[in-house]
Amino acid sequence: DPHDPSKPGAGFTRRGFITTLGTGAVAAATLTEPGQAEAVPGAGLPDGAVMRPVALAINGRTHRLLVEPRWSLMYVLRERLGLTATKLGCERGECGVCTVLVDDLPQYSCMMLAVEAEGRAITTLEGLMRGEDLGVVQRAFVEQDGLQCGYCTPGQIMAVEGLLRATPNPTIDEIRTGV
């Protein structure tokens, strides 16, 4: 508890500081003037592209921002919202490092446009945590030393989380195929 100085670890945490800083930056970047939420011709955007307003439901919170229609969900998560657990890998839907849950199903975020994700529930690795506590699958990866180098781990955890949400007690064959 950061508000109780008698408890160990009280005070600011690096994660809390970065989260607060990132939230402020995102809020400042996404604020618009009244009437400005409509698509706006983009100065310097390719081929007359326009920015489009979207409302994305990510980890239980709604984020309203302007995006280019060509931006992938992965790009918006990392570069516009600062949710950096979603990693950039092949950008071709082959490696799975960018996996997030969309309506509780694993989805390669590099293969989905941000505008396609509007109206759907998106869960990233950050959304599995409860405050500073790891989610069940995250904790199991740590306890079983399932990390390898760590770069692909977020995508692997999200794939496992999606499997367990769809099939709480999967068979060995379901685990092997990820179905």
mmCIF file of N, CA and C in Angstrom, residues 14 17 26 35 47 52 54 57 60 71 74 77 84 89 96 98 100 117 121 125 127 130 136-137 139 143 165 169 171:
data_model
loop_
_atom_site.group_PDB
_atom_site.id
_atom_site.type_symbol
_atom_site.label_atom_id
_atom_site.label_comp_id
_atom_site.label_asym_id
_atom_site.label_seq_id
_atom_site.Cartn_x
_atom_site.Cartn_y
_atom_site.Cartn_z
ATOM 1 N N ARG A 14 8.393 2.457 -9.524
ATOM 2 C CA ARG A 14 8.763 2.851 -10.880
ATOM 3 C C ARG A 14 7.579 2.650 -11.822
ATOM 4 N N PHE A 17 4.974 5.367 -11.245
ATOM 5 C CA PHE A 17 5.418 6.638 -11.804
ATOM 6 C C PHE A 17 5.265 6.649 -13.323
ATOM 7 N N VAL A 26 -0.820 10.423 -22.658
ATOM 8 C CA VAL A 26 -1.888 9.937 -23.539
ATOM 9 C C VAL A 26 -3.082 10.877 -23.481
ATOM 10 N N GLY A 35 -15.998 19.496 -31.763
ATOM 11 C CA GLY A 35 -16.168 19.518 -33.211
ATOM 12 C C GLY A 35 -14.972 18.998 -33.971
ATOM 13 N N ASP A 47 -1.378 10.241 -49.656
ATOM 14 C CA ASP A 47 -2.536 10.107 -50.554
ATOM 15 C C ASP A 47 -3.839 10.653 -49.981
ATOM 16 N N ARG A 52 -9.074 9.440 -38.266
ATOM 17 C CA ARG A 52 -10.429 9.016 -37.940
ATOM 18 C C ARG A 52 -10.549 8.803 -36.434
ATOM 19 N N VAL A 54 -11.622 7.003 -33.103
ATOM 20 C CA VAL A 54 -12.018 5.670 -32.661
ATOM 21 C C VAL A 54 -12.101 5.665 -31.143
ATOM 22 N N ALA A 57 -11.846 -0.113 -26.512
ATOM 23 C CA ALA A 57 -12.026 -0.658 -25.159
ATOM 24 C C ALA A 57 -10.851 -1.588 -24.873
ATOM 25 N N GLY A 60 -10.454 -2.875 -20.097
ATOM 26 C CA GLY A 60 -11.550 -2.344 -19.289
ATOM 27 C C GLY A 60 -11.692 -0.840 -19.301
ATOM 28 N N TRP A 71 -3.365 2.303 -39.640
ATOM 29 C CA TRP A 71 -2.590 1.913 -38.465
ATOM 30 C C TRP A 71 -3.076 0.587 -37.912
ATOM 31 N N MET A 74 -1.610 -3.115 -33.189
ATOM 32 C CA MET A 74 -0.320 -3.191 -32.495
ATOM 33 C C MET A 74 0.363 -1.833 -32.427
ATOM 34 N N LEU A 77 -1.522 0.403 -29.930
ATOM 35 C CA LEU A 77 -1.276 -0.021 -28.549
ATOM 36 C C LEU A 77 0.085 0.456 -28.065
ATOM 37 N N THR A 84 3.341 -1.211 -23.966
ATOM 38 C CA THR A 84 4.492 -1.779 -24.659
ATOM 39 C C THR A 84 4.716 -3.261 -24.417
ATOM 40 N N GLY A 89 6.991 -7.961 -33.916
ATOM 41 C CA GLY A 89 7.806 -9.077 -34.407
ATOM 42 C C GLY A 89 7.894 -9.024 -35.907
ATOM 43 N N GLY A 96 3.475 -14.422 -33.769
ATOM 44 C CA GLY A 96 2.618 -14.401 -32.592
ATOM 45 C C GLY A 96 3.080 -13.532 -31.451
ATOM 46 N N CYS A 98 2.948 -10.458 -31.088
ATOM 47 C CA CYS A 98 2.046 -9.319 -30.896
ATOM 48 C C CYS A 98 0.646 -9.741 -30.442
ATOM 49 N N VAL A 100 -2.744 -10.378 -28.728
ATOM 50 C CA VAL A 100 -3.605 -9.800 -27.697
ATOM 51 C C VAL A 100 -4.918 -10.581 -27.755
ATOM 52 N N ALA A 117 -10.920 -2.797 -34.573
ATOM 53 C CA ALA A 117 -11.034 -3.201 -33.169
ATOM 54 C C ALA A 117 -12.078 -2.380 -32.413
ATOM 55 N N ALA A 121 -13.760 -5.867 -27.195
ATOM 56 C CA ALA A 121 -13.001 -5.843 -25.938
ATOM 57 C C ALA A 121 -11.589 -6.351 -26.198
ATOM 58 N N LEU A 125 -1.358 -7.796 -22.275
ATOM 59 C CA LEU A 125 -0.682 -8.397 -21.130
ATOM 60 C C LEU A 125 -0.861 -7.542 -19.878
ATOM 61 N N GLY A 127 -3.367 -5.907 -19.051
ATOM 62 C CA GLY A 127 -4.722 -6.092 -18.559
ATOM 63 C C GLY A 127 -4.920 -7.356 -17.746
ATOM 64 N N ARG A 130 -3.504 -7.330 -11.788
ATOM 65 C CA ARG A 130 -4.369 -6.630 -10.831
ATOM 66 C C ARG A 130 -3.449 -5.768 -9.981
ATOM 67 N N VAL A 136 -2.786 -15.103 -13.316
ATOM 68 C CA VAL A 136 -2.518 -16.525 -13.069
ATOM 69 C C VAL A 136 -1.538 -17.094 -14.096
ATOM 70 N N VAL A 137 -1.766 -16.827 -15.372
ATOM 71 C CA VAL A 137 -0.887 -17.375 -16.416
ATOM 72 C C VAL A 137 0.488 -16.725 -16.335
ATOM 73 N N ARG A 139 1.978 -15.569 -13.673
ATOM 74 C CA ARG A 139 2.627 -16.146 -12.500
ATOM 75 C C ARG A 139 3.131 -17.565 -12.815
ATOM 76 N N GLU A 143 6.882 -19.000 -12.394
ATOM 77 C CA GLU A 143 7.153 -20.134 -11.502
ATOM 78 C C GLU A 143 7.746 -21.328 -12.243
ATOM 79 N N ARG A 165 -9.353 -19.367 -21.471
ATOM 80 C CA ARG A 165 -10.673 -18.725 -21.399
ATOM 81 C C ARG A 165 -11.698 -19.487 -22.231
ATOM 82 N N ASN A 169 -10.240 -26.433 -19.072
ATOM 83 C CA ASN A 169 -9.500 -27.667 -18.780
ATOM 84 C C ASN A 169 -9.117 -28.358 -20.087
ATOM 85 N N THR A 171 -7.342 -30.500 -23.054
ATOM 86 C CA THR A 171 -6.624 -31.769 -23.160
ATOM 87 C C THR A 171 -5.227 -31.482 -23.690
#
